[in-house]
GROMACS .gro file of C-alpha atoms in nm:
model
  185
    1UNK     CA    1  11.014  10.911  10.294
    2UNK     CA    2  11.079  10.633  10.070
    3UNK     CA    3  11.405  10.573  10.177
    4UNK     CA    4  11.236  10.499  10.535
    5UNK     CA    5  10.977  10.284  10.399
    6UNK     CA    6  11.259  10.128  10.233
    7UNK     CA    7  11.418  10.064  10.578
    8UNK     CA    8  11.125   9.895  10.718
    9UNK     CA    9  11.063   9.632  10.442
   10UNK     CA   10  11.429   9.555  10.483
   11UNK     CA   11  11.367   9.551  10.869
   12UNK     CA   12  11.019   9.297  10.774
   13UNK     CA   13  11.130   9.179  10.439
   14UNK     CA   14  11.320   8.860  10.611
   15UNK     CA   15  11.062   8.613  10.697
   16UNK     CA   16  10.815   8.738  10.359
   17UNK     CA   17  11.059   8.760  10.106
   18UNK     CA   18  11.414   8.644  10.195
   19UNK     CA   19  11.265   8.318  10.367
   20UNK     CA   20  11.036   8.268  10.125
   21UNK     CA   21  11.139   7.980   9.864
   22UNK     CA   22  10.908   8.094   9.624
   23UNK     CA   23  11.080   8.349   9.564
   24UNK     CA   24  11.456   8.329   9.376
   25UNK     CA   25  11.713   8.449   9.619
   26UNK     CA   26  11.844   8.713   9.334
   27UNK     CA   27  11.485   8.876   9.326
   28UNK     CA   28  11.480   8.937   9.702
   29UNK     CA   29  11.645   9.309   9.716
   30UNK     CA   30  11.426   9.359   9.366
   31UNK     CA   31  11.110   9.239   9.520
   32UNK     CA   32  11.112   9.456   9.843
   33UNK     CA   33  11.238   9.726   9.671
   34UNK     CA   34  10.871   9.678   9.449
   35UNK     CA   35  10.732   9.636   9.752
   36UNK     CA   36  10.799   9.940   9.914
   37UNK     CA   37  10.750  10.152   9.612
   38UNK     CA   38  10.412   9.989   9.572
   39UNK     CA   39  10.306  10.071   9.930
   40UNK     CA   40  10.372  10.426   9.900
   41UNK     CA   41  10.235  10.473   9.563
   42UNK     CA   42   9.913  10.319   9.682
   43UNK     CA   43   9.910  10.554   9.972
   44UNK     CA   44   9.940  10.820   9.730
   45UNK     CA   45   9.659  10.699   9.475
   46UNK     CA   46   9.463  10.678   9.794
   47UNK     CA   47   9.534  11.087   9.896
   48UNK     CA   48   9.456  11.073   9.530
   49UNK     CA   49   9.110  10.935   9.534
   50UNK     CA   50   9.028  11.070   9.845
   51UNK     CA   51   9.041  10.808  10.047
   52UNK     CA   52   9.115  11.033  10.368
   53UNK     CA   53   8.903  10.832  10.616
   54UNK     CA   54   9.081  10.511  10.593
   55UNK     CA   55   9.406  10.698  10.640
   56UNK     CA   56   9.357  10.934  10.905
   57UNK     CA   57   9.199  10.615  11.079
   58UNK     CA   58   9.521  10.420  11.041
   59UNK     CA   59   9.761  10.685  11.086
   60UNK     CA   60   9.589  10.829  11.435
   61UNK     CA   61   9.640  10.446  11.567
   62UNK     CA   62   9.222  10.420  11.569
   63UNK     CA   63   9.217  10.148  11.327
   64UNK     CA   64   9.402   9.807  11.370
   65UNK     CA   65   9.648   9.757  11.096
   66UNK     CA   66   9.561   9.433  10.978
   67UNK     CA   67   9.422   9.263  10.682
   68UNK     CA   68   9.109   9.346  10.772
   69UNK     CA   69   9.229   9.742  10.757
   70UNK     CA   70   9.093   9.857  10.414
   71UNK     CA   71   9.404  10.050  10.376
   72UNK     CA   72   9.601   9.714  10.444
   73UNK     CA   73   9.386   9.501  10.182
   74UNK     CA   74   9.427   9.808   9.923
   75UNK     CA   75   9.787   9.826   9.929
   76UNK     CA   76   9.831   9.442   9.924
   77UNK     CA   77   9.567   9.396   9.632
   78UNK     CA   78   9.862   9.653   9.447
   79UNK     CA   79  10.174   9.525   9.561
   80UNK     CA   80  10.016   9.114   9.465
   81UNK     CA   81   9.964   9.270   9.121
   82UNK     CA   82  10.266   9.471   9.084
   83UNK     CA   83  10.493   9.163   9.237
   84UNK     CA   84  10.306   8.876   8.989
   85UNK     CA   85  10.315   9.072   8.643
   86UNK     CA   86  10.717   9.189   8.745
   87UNK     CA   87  10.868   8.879   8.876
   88UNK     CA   88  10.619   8.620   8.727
   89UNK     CA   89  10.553   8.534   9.117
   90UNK     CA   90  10.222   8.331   9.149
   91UNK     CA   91   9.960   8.558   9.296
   92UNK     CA   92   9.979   8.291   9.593
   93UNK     CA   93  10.304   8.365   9.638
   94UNK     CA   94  10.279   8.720   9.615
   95UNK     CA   95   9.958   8.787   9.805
   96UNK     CA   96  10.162   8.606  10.138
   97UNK     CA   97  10.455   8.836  10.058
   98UNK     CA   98  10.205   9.095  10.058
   99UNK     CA   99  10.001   9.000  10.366
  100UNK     CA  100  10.296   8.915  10.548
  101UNK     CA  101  10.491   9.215  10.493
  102UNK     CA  102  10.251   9.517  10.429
  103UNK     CA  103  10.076   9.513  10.793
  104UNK     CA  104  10.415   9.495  10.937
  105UNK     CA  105  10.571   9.809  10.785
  106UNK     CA  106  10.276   9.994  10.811
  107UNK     CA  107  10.277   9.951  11.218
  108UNK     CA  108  10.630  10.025  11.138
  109UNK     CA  109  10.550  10.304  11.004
  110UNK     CA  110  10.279  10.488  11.222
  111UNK     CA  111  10.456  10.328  11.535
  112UNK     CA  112  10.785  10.547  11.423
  113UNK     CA  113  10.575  10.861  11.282
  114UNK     CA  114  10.423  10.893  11.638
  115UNK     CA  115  10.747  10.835  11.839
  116UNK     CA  116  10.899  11.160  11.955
  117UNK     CA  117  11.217  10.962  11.969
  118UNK     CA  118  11.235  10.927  11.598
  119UNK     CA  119  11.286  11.239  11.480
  120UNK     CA  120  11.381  11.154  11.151
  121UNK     CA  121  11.038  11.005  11.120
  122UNK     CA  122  10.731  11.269  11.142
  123UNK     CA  123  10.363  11.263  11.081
  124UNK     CA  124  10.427  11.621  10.890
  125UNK     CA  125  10.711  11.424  10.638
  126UNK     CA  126  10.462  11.159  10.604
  127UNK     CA  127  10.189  11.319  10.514
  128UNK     CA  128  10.362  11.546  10.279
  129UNK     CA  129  10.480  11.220  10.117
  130UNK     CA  130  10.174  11.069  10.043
  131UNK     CA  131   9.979  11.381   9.982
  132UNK     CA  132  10.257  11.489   9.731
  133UNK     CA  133  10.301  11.856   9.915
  134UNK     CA  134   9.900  11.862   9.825
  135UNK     CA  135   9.782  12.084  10.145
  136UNK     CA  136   9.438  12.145   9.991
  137UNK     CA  137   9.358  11.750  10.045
  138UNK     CA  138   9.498  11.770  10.365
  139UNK     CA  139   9.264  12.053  10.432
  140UNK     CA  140   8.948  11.868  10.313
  141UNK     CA  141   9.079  11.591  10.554
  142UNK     CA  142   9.112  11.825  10.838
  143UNK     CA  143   8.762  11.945  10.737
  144UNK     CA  144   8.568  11.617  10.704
  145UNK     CA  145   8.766  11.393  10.970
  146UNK     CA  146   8.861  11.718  11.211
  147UNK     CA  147   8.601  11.695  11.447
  148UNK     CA  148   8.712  11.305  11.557
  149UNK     CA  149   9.012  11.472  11.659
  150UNK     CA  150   8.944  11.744  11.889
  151UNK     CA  151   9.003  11.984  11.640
  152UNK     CA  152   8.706  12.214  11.647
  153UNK     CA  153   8.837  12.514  11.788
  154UNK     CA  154   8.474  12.708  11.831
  155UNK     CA  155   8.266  12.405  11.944
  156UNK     CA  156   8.054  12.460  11.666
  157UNK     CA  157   8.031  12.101  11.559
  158UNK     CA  158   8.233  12.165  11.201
  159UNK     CA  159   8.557  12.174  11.131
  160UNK     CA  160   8.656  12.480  10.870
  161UNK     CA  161   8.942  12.739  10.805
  162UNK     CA  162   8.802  12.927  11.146
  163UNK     CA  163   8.896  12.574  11.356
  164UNK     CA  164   9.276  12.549  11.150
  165UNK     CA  165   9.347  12.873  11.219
  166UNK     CA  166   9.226  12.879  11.586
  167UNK     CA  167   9.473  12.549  11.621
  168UNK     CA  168   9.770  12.692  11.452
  169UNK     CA  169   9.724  12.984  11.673
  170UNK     CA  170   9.727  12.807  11.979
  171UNK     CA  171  10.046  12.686  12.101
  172UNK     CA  172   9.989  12.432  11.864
  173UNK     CA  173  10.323  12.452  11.683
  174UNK     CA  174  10.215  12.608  11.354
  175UNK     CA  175  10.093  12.346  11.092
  176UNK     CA  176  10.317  12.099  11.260
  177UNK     CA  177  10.134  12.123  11.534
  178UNK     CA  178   9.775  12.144  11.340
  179UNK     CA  179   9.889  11.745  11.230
  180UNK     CA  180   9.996  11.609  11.490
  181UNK     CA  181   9.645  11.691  11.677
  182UNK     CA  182   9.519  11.568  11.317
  183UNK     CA  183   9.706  11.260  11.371
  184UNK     CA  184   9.722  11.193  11.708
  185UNK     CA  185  10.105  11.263  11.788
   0.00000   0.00000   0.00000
C-alpha cells in the first residue's frame, strides 16, 4: 500500500513540491516521501481513534475530497507539522504542499481503489492498510456505518454479525465482497 501511495504523490508531487521554490530542489524526493508516509499514518491514527465515519464517507465516494473533507484537513494538519519540524519548511509553505497535494492523492487513491481496472489497487488492500489487518474495527465500522450501505441483510434496521454473515453468504464474494458493498465498489 505504501508503495502505491508513494506512486501517487510522485504522480501529484510536481506542481506542490517539485515546482515549488520554497522548497530546495534536493528535499523534493525527501519531502514527498514524508508526505506520503504522513498520509497513511494519519489514516491509520484515524482507524486508530475511530474515526470510521469520515472514512467510510470518503472512501464510498459520498464525501467530496476537498479541504473542506475532515479527513483532508486531518491529514494536512499532520503532514504541515511533520514537513515544518523535518525540513524547517515554513508552515506556509508546507500547509500549500499539503493542501495542494493531499486532496489530489486521496481522489487518486479512492478513484484507483474503486476501478476494476486496477487490480493492483483494492478497497480490501486498502483497508487492511490503514486498519493494520485490525478486522474487529472494520467490524464496528460495518456495524455503525452498515446500514448507509445497503448492508442490512434482515431489514431489521441494524447492522450486526447476522447482516455480515447474510452478505458474505450471498454471492457477495466472501469478505471481499462484504467491502466492496461496505465501500461502494
Amino acid at each position: 500500500m505504501f508503495e502505491q501511495l508513494t506512486q501517487l504523490v510522485q504522480q501529484y508531487g510536481n506542481e506542490a513540491v517539485v515546482k515549488n521554490n520554497a522548497i530546495p530542489n534536493e528535499h523534493n524526493e525527501a519531502v514527498m516521501t514524508e508526505a506520503g508516509g504522513s498520509i497513511l499514518s494519519g489514516l491509520q491514527d484515524m482507524v486508530a481513534g475511530g474515526n470510521f465515519g469520515d472514512l467510510a464517507g470518503m472512501l464510498s465516494g459520498k464525501s467530496p475530497i476537498d479541504m473542506n473533507n475532515p479527513v483532508v484537513k486531518e491529514l494536512a494538519g499532520k503532514v504541515t507539522e511533520n514537513l515544518g519540524s523535518k525540513f524547517g519548511i515554513s508552515s506556509e509553505t508546507a500547509s500549500g504542499v499539503a493542501d495542494g497535494l493531499i486532496p489530489q492523492v486521496l481522489s487518486g487513491l479512492v478513484n484507483k481503489a474503486q476501478d476494476p481496472n486496477q487490480p493492483e489497487f483494492n478497497v480490501s488492500d486498502l483497508i487492511g492498510s490503514i486498519s493494520g489487518g485490525n478486522s474487529a474495527g472494520l467490524m464496528d465500522a460495518v456495524s455503525k456505518y452498515g446500514g448507509q450501505f445497503g448492508l442490512d441483510q434482515d431489514g431489521d434496521g441494524q447492522v450486526g454479525m447476522s447482516d455480515a454473515i447474510a452478505a458474505v453468504s450471498k454471492n457477495s464474494g466472501g469478505f471481499g465482497g462484504l467491502l466492496s458493498k461496505l465501500f461502494g465498489k
